[in-house]
mmCIF file of C-alpha atoms in Angstrom:
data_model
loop_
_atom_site.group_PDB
_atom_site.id
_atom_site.type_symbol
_atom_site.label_atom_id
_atom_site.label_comp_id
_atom_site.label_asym_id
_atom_site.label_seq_id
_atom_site.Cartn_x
_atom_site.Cartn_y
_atom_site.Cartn_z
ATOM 1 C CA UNK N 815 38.193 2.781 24.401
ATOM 2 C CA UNK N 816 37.584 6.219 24.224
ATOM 3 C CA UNK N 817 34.708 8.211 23.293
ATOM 4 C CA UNK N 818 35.272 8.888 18.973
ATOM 5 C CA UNK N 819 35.801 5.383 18.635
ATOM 6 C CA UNK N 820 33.210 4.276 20.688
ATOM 7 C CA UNK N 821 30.545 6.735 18.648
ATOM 8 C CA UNK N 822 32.510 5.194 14.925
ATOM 9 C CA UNK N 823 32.133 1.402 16.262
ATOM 10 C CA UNK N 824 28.571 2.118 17.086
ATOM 11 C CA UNK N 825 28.025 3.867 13.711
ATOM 12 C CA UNK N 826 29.324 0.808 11.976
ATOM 13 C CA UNK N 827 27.453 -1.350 14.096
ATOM 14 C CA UNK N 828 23.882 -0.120 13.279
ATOM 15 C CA UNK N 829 23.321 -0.604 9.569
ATOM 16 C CA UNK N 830 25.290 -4.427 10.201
ATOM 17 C CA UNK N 831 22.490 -4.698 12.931
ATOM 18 C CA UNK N 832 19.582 -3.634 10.991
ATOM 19 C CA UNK N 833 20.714 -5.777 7.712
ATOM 20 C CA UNK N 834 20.922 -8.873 10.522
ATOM 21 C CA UNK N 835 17.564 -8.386 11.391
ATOM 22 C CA UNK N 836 16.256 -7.828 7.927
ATOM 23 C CA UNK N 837 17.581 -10.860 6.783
ATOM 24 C CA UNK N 838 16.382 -12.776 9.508
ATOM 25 C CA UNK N 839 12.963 -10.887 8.832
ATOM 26 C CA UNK N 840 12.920 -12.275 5.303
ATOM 27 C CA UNK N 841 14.072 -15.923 5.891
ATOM 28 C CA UNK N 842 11.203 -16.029 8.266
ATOM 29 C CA UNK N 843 8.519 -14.649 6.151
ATOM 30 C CA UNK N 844 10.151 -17.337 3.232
ATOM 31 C CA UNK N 845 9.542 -20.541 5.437
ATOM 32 C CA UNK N 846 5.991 -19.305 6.100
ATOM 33 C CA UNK N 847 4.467 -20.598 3.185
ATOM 34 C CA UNK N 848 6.508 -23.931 2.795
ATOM 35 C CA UNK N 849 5.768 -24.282 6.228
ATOM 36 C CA UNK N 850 1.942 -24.157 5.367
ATOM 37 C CA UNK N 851 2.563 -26.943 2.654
ATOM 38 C CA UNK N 852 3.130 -29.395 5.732
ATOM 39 C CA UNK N 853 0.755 -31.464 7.099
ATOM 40 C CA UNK N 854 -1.993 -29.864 9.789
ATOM 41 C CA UNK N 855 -0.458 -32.149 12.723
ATOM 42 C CA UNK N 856 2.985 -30.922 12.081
ATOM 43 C CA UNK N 857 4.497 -29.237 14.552
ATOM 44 C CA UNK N 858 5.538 -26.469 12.147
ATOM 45 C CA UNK N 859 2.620 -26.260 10.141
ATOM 46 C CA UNK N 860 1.220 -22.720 9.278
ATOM 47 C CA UNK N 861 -2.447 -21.924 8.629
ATOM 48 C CA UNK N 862 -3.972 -20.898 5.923
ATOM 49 C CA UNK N 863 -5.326 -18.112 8.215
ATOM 50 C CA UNK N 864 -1.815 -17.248 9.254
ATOM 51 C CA UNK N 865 -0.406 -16.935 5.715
ATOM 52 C CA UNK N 866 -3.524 -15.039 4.236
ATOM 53 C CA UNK N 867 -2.996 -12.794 7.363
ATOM 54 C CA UNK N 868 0.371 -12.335 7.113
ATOM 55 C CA UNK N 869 -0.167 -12.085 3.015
ATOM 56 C CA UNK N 870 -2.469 -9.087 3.727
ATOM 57 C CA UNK N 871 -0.241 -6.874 6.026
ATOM 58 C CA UNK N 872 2.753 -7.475 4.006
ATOM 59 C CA UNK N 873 0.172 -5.865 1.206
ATOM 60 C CA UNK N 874 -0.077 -3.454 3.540
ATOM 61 C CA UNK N 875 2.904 -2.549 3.968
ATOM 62 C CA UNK N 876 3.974 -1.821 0.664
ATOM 63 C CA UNK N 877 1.085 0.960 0.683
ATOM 64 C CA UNK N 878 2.587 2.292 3.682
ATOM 65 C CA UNK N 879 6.026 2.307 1.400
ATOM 66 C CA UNK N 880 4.941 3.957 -1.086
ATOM 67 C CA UNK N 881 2.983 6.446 0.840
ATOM 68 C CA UNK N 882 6.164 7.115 2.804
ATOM 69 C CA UNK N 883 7.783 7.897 -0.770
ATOM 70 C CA UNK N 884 5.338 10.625 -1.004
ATOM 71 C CA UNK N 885 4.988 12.018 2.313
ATOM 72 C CA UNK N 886 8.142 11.093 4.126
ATOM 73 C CA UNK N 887 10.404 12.537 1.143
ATOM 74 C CA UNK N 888 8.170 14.689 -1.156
ATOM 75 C CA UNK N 889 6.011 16.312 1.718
ATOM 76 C CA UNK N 890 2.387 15.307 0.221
ATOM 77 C CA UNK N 891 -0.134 14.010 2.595
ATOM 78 C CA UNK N 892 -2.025 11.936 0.938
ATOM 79 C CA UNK N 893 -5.604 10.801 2.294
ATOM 80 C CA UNK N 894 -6.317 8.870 -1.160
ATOM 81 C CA UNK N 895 -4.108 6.000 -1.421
ATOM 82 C CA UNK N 896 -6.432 3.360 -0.611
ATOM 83 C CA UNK N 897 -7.853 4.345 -4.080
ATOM 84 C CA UNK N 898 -4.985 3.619 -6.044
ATOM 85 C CA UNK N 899 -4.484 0.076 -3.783
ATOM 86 C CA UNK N 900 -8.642 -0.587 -5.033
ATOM 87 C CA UNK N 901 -8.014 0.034 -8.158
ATOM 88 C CA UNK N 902 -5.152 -2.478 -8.894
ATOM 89 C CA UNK N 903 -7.634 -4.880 -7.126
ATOM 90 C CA UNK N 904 -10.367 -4.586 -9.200
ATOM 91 C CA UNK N 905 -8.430 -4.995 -11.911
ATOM 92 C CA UNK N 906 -7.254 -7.940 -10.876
ATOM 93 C CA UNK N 907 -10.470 -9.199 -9.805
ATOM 94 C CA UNK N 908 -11.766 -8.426 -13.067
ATOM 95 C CA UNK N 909 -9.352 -11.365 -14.259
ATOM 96 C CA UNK N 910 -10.651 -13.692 -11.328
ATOM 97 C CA UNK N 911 -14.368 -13.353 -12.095
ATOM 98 C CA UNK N 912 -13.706 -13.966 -15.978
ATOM 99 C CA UNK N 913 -11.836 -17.064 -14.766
ATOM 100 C CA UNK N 914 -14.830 -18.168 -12.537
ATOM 101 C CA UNK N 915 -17.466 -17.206 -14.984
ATOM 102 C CA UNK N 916 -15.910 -19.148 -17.807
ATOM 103 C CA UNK N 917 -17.610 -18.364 -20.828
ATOM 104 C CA UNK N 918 -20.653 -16.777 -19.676
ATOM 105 C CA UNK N 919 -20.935 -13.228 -17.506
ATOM 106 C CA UNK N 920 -20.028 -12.630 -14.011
ATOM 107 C CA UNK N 921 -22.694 -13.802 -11.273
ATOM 108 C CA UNK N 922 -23.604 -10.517 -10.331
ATOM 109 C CA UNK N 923 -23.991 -9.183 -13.977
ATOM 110 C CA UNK N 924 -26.707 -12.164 -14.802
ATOM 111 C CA UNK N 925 -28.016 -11.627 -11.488
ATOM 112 C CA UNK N 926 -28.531 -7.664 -12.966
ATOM 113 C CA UNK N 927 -29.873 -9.140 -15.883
ATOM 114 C CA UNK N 928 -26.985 -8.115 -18.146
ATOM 115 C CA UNK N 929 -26.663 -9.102 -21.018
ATOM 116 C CA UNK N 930 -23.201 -8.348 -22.314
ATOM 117 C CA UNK N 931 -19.745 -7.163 -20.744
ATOM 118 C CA UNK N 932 -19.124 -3.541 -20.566
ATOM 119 C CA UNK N 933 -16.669 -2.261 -23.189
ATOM 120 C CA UNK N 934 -14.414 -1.483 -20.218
ATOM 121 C CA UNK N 935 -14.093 -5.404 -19.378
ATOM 122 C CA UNK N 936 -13.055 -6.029 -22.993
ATOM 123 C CA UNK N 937 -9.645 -8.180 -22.776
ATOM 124 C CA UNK N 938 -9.845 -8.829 -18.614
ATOM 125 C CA UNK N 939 -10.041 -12.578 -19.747
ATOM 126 C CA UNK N 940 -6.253 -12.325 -20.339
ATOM 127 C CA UNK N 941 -3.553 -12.179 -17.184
ATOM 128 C CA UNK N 942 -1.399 -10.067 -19.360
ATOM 129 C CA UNK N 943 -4.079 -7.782 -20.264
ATOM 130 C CA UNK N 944 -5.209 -7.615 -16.307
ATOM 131 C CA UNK N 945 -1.695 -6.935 -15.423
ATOM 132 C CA UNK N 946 -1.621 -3.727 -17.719
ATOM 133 C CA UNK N 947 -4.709 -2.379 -16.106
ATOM 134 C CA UNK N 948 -3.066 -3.038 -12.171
ATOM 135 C CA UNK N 949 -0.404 -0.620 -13.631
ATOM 136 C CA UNK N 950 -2.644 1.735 -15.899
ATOM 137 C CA UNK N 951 -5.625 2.363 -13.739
ATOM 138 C CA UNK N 952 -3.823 3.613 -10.829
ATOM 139 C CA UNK N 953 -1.302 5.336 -12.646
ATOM 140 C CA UNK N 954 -3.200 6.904 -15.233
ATOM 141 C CA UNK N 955 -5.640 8.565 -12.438
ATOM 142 C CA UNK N 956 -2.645 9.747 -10.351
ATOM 143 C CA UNK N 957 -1.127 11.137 -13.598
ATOM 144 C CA UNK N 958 -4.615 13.123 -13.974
ATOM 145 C CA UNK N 959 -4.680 14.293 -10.733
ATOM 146 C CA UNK N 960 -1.280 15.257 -9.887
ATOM 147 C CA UNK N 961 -0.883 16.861 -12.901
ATOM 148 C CA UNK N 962 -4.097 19.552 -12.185
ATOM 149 C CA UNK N 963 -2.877 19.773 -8.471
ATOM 150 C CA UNK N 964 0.886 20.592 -9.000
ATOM 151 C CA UNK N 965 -0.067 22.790 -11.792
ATOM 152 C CA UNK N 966 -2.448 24.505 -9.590
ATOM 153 C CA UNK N 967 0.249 24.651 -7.141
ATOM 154 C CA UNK N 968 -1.973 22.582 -4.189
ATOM 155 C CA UNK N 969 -0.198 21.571 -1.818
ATOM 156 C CA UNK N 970 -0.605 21.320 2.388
ATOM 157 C CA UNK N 971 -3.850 20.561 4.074
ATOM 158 C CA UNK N 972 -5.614 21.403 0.732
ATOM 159 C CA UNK N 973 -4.022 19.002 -1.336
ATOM 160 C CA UNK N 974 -4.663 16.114 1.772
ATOM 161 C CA UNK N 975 -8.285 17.269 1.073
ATOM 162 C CA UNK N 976 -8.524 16.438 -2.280
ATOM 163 C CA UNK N 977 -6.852 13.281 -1.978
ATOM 164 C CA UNK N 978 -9.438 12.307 0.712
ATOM 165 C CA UNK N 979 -12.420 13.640 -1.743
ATOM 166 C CA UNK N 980 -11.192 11.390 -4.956
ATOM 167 C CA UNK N 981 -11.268 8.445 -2.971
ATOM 168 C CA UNK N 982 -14.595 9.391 -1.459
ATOM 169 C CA UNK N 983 -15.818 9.909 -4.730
ATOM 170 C CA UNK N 984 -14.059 6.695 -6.203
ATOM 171 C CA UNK N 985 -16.060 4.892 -3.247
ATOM 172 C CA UNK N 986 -19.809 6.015 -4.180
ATOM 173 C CA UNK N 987 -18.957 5.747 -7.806
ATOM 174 C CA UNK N 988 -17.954 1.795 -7.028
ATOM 175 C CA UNK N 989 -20.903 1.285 -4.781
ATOM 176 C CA UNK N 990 -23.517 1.910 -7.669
ATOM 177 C CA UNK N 991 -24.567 -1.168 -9.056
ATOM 178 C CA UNK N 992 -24.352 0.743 -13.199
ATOM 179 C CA UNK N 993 -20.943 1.151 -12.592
ATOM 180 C CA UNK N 994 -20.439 -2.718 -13.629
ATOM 181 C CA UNK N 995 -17.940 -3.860 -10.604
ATOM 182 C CA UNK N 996 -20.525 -5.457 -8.467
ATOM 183 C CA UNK N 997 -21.554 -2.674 -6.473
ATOM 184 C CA UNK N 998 -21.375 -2.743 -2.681
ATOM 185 C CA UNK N 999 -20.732 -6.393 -2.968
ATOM 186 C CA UNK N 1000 -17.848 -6.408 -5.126
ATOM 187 C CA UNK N 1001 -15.849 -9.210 -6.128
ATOM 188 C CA UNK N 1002 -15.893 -12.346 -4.707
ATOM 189 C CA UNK N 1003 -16.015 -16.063 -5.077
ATOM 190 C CA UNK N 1004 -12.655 -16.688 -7.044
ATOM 191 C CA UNK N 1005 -11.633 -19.831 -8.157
ATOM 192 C CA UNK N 1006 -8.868 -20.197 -10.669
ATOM 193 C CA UNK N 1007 -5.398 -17.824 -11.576
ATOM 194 C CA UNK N 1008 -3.840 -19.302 -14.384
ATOM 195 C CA UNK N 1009 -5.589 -22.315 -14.530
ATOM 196 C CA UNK N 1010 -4.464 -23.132 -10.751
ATOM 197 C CA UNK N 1011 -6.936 -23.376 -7.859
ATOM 198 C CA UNK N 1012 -6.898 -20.186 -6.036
ATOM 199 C CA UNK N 1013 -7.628 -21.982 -2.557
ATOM 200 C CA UNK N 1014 -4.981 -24.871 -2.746
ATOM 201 C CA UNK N 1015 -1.928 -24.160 -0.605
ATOM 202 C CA UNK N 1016 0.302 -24.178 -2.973
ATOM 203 C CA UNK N 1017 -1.178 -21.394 -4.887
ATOM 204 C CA UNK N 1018 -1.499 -19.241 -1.603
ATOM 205 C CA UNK N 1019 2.028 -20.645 -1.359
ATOM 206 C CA UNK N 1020 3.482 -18.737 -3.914
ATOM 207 C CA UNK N 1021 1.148 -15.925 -4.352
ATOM 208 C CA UNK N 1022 2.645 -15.042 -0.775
ATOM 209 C CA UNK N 1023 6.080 -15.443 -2.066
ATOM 210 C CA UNK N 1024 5.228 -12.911 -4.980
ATOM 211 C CA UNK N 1025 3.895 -10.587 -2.143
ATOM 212 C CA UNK N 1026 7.408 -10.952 -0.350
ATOM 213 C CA UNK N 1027 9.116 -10.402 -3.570
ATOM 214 C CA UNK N 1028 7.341 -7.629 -4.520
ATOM 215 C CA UNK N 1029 8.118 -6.005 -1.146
ATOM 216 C CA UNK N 1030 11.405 -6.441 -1.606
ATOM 217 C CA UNK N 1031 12.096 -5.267 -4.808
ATOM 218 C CA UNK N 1032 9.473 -1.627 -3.994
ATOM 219 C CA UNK N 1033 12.041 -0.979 -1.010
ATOM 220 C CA UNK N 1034 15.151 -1.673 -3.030
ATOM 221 C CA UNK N 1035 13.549 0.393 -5.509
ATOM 222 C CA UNK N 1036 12.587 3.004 -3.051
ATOM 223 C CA UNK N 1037 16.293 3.268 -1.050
ATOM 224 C CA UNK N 1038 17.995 3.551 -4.688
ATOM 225 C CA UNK N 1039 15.587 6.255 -5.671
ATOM 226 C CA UNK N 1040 15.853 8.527 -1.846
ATOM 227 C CA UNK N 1041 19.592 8.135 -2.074
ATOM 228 C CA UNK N 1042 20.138 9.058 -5.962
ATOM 229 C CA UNK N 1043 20.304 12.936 -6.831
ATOM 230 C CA UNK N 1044 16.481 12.759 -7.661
ATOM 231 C CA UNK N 1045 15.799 12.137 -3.826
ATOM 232 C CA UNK N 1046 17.607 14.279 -2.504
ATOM 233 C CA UNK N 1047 15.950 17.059 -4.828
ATOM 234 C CA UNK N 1048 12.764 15.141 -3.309
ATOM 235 C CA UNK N 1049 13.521 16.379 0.250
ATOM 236 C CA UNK N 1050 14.548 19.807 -0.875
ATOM 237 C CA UNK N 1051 10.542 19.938 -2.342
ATOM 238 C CA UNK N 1052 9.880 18.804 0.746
ATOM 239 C CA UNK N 1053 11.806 21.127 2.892
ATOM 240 C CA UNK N 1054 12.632 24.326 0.781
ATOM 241 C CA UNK N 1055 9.988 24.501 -2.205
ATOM 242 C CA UNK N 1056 10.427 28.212 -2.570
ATOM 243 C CA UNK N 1057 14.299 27.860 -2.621
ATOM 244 C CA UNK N 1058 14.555 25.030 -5.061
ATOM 245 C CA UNK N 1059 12.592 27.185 -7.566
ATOM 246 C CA UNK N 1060 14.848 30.165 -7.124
ATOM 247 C CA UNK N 1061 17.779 27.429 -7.642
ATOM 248 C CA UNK N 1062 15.965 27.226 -11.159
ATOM 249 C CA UNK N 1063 14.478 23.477 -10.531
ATOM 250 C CA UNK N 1064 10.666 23.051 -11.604
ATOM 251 C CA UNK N 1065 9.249 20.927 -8.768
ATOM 252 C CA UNK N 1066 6.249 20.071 -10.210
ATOM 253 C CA UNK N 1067 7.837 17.401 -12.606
ATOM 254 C CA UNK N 1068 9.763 15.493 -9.665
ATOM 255 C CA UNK N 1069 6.028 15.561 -7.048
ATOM 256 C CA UNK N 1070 4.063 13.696 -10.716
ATOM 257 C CA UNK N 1071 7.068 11.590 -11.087
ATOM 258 C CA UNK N 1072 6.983 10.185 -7.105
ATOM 259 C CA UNK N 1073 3.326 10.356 -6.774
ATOM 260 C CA UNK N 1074 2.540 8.319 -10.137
ATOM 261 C CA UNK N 1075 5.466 6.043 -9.072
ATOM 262 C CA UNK N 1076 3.334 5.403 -5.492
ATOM 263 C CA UNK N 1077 -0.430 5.103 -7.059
ATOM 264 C CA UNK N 1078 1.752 2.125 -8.915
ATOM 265 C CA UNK N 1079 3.006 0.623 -6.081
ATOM 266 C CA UNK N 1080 -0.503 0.696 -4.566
ATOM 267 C CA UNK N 1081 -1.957 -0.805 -7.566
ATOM 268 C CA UNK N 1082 0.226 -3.767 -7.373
ATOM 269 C CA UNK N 1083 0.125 -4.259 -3.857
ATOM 270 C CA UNK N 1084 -3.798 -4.547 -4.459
ATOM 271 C CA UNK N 1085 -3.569 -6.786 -6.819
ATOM 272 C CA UNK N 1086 -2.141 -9.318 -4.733
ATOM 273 C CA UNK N 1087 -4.229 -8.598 -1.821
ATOM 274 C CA UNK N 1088 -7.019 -9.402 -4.206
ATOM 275 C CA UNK N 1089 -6.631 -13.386 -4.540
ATOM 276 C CA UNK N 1090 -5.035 -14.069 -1.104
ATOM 277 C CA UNK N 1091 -7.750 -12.585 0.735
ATOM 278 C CA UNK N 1092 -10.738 -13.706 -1.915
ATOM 279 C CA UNK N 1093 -12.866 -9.965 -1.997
ATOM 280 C CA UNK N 1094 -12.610 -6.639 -2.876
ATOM 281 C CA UNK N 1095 -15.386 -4.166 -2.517
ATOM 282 C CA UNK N 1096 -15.857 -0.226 -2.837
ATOM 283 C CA UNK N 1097 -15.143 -0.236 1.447
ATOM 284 C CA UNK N 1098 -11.347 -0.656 0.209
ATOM 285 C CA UNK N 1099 -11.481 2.735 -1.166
ATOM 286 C CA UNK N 1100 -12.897 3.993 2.129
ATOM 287 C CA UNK N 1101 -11.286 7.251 3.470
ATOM 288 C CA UNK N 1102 -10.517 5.587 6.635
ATOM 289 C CA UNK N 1103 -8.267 2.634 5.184
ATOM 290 C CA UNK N 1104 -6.033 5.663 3.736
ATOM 291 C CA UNK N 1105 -6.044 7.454 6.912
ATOM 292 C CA UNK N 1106 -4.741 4.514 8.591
ATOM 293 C CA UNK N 1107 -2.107 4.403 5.996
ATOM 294 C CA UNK N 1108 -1.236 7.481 7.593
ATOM 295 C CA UNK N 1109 -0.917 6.234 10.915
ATOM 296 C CA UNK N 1110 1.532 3.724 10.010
ATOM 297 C CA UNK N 1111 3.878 5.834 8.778
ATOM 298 C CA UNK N 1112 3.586 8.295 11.438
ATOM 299 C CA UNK N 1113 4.199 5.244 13.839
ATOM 300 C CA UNK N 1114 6.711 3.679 12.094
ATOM 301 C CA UNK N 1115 8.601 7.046 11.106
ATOM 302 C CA UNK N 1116 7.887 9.011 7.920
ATOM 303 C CA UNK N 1117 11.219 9.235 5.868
ATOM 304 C CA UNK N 1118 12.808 5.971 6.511
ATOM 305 C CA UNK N 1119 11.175 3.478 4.488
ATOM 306 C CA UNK N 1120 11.908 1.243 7.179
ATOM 307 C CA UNK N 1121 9.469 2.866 9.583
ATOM 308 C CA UNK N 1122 6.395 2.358 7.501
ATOM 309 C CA UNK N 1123 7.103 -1.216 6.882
ATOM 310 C CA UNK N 1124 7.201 -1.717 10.843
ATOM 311 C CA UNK N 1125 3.918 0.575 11.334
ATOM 312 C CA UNK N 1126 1.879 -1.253 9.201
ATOM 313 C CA UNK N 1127 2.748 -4.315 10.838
ATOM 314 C CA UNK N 1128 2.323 -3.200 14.218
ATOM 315 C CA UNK N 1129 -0.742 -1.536 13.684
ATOM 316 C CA UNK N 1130 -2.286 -4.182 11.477
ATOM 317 C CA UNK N 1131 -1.538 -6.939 13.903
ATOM 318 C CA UNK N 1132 -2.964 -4.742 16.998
ATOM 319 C CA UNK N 1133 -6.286 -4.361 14.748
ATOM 320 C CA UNK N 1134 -6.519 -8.038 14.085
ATOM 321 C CA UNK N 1135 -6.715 -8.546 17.914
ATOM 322 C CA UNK N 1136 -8.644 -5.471 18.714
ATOM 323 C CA UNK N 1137 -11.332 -6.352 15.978
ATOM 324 C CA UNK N 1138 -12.100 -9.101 17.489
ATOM 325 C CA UNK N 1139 -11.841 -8.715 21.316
ATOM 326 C CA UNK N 1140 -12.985 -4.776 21.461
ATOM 327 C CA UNK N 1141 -14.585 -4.318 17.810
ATOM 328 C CA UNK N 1142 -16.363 -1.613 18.784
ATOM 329 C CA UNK N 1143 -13.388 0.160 20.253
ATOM 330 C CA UNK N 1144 -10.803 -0.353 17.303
ATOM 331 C CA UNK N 1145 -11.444 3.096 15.766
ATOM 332 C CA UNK N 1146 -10.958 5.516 18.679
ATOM 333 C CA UNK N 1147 -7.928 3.837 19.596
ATOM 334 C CA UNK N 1148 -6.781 4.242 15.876
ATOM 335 C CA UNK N 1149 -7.771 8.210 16.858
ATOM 336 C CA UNK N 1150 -6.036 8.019 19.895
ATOM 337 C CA UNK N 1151 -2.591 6.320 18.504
ATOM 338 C CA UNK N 1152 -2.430 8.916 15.738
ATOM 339 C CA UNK N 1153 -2.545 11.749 18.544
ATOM 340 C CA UNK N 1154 -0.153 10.614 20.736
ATOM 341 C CA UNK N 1155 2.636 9.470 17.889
ATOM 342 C CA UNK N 1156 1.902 13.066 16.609
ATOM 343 C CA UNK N 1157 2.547 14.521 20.100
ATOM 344 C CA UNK N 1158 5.245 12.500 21.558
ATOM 345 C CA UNK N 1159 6.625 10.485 18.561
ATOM 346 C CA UNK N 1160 7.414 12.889 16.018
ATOM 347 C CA UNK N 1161 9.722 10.808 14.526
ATOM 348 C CA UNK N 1162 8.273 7.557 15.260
ATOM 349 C CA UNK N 1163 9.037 4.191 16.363
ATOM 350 C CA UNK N 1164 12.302 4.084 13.983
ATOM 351 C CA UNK N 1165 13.296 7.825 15.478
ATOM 352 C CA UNK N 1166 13.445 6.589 18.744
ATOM 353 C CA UNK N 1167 15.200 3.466 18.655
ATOM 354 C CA UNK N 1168 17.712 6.109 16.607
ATOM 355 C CA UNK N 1169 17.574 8.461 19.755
ATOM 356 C CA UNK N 1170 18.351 5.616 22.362
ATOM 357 C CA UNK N 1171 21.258 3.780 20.120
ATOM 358 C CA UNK N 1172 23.058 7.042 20.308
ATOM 359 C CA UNK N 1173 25.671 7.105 22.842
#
């Protein structure tokens, strides 16, 4: 065979290759949770550890999506996304303590001596209701914000800088016990979601299969929207600001559109992170949970959707280990990673396997 039809077969053959994989990928992930619905001596039985594990870094990895969608294709850094993924939490969680309260108020308020819901819980009885506010917080804040910072025309290390000091701020505004969301503590102690027990398998069953779902339908959602007209106009922000303006494109209306589109992605993510893993508190909205969003991307390859996805679960699984063998060690290799995918991975783990398929 010689060499342009070697290069077209292998062309062809990588996108059949990486669907092969994905839909092996997803068929696994599926039989995870009806494998957990067998009994404990089964041979094929799944813990509930594995699934809530699993549960949380596919969470995970939908924040790494949508932070891609930002950074990969828009160019924004952000340092604040594990504020939008809190925030679609807490609303959920809102829901869960009503649930487990019942009619009376949530432990922590009686333990405060409160003696009525703030006007701000008014409605979080409802799913429906809860659901709004997983979209609406999150969105509503990165509407806000990104609509003062592309105005202002921020953008570069500045505008990572202000990401990182809202969700600094977010985080000592949650940790004060006035605020009404538990303070440093949080939410915690779940017991119901629509009248189902929040701890029986088959619940954590299906609440994973909504996580795989929902990851699923973000990238579809994602590799429509980076190969429509709008993305590419994305990647020309990204690339060639200046130029694109001259070209007589605003660019601050496409940057608000992406980033309120990835603050709602984070929201949902969180709020099925919230009743698979059975807590959220203010550390969520810790600057170093976003900066490891970062480092997923970076690792996985920002700009290829697929990269992120593979980041998050790379990293994420080498922390589970790490956090328990080295604890104390976890965060300077987190340091250490981000330096050396910055130095010799550019393009990450997706850019090299790209590099070496080429003939």
């Amino acid at each position: 065979m010689n060499q342009p039809l070697l290069v077209t077969a292998t062309q062809k053959a990588g996108p059949r290759l990486t669907l092969a994989i994905g839909a092996v990928v997803v068929l696994l992930l599926v039989a995870l949770p009806l494998c957990s619905l067998l009994p404990a001596d089964h041979a094929l039985h799944v813990s509930a550890y594995t699934l809530t594990l699993v549960g949380k870094i596919l969470c995970y990895a939908i924040v790494a999506l949508a932070l891609d969608l930002v950074w990969g294709y828009a160019g924004l850094l952000s340092l604040g996304h594990g504020l939008f993924f809190a925030l679609g939490g807490y609303a959920m969680g809102m829901y869960l303590m009503r649930q487990a309260a019942g009619d009376g108020l949530p432990g922590f308020m009686t333990f405060l001596s409160w003696t009525e819901l703030p006007w701000y819980w008014a409605g979080t009885q409802h799913f429906a209701w809860a659901l709004c506010l997983v979209v609406l917080a999150p969105g509503l804040l990165a509407l806000v914000f990104g609509w003062f910072a592309f105005r202002s025309r921020i953008k570069g290390v500045y505008f990572s800088i202000m990401t990182q000091a809202l969700t600094f701020a977010g985080m000592l505004l949650f940790f004060r016990n006035e605020t009404g969301f538990g303070g440093n503590n949080g939410f915690t102690s779940f017991r119901t979601i629509l009248g189902f027990d929040i701890a029986a398998q088959g619940t954590r069953a299906v609440l994973f299969l909504l996580t795989v779902a929902l990851l699923l339908a973000s990238l579809y959602l994602c590799w429509r929207l980076t190969r429509s007209k709008f993305g590419r106009l994305l990647t020309a922000v990204r690339d060639a600001e200046n130029r694109m303006m001259f070209c007589g494109y605003d660019p601050r209306g496409f940057k608000l559109l992406v980033w309120v589109l990835s603050a709602v992605l984070c929201g949902l993510a969180g709020a099925l992170y919230v009743p698979q893993v059975g807590i959220i508190n203010p550390s969520e909205m810790s600057p170093t949970n976003s900066i490891e969003a970062a480092v997923w991307v970076a690792l996985g390859g920002r700009g290829t959707l697929i990269g992120p996805l593979l980041g998050a679960g790379l990293v994420n699984g080498m922390k589970s280990w790490f956090t328990v063998a080295f604890p104390e060690f976890w965060l300077f290799f987190l340091g250490a990673l981000f330096i050396l995918v910055t130095l010799y991975l550019p393009k990450g783990v997706v850019g090299l396997l790209k590099k070496r398929s080429q003939p």
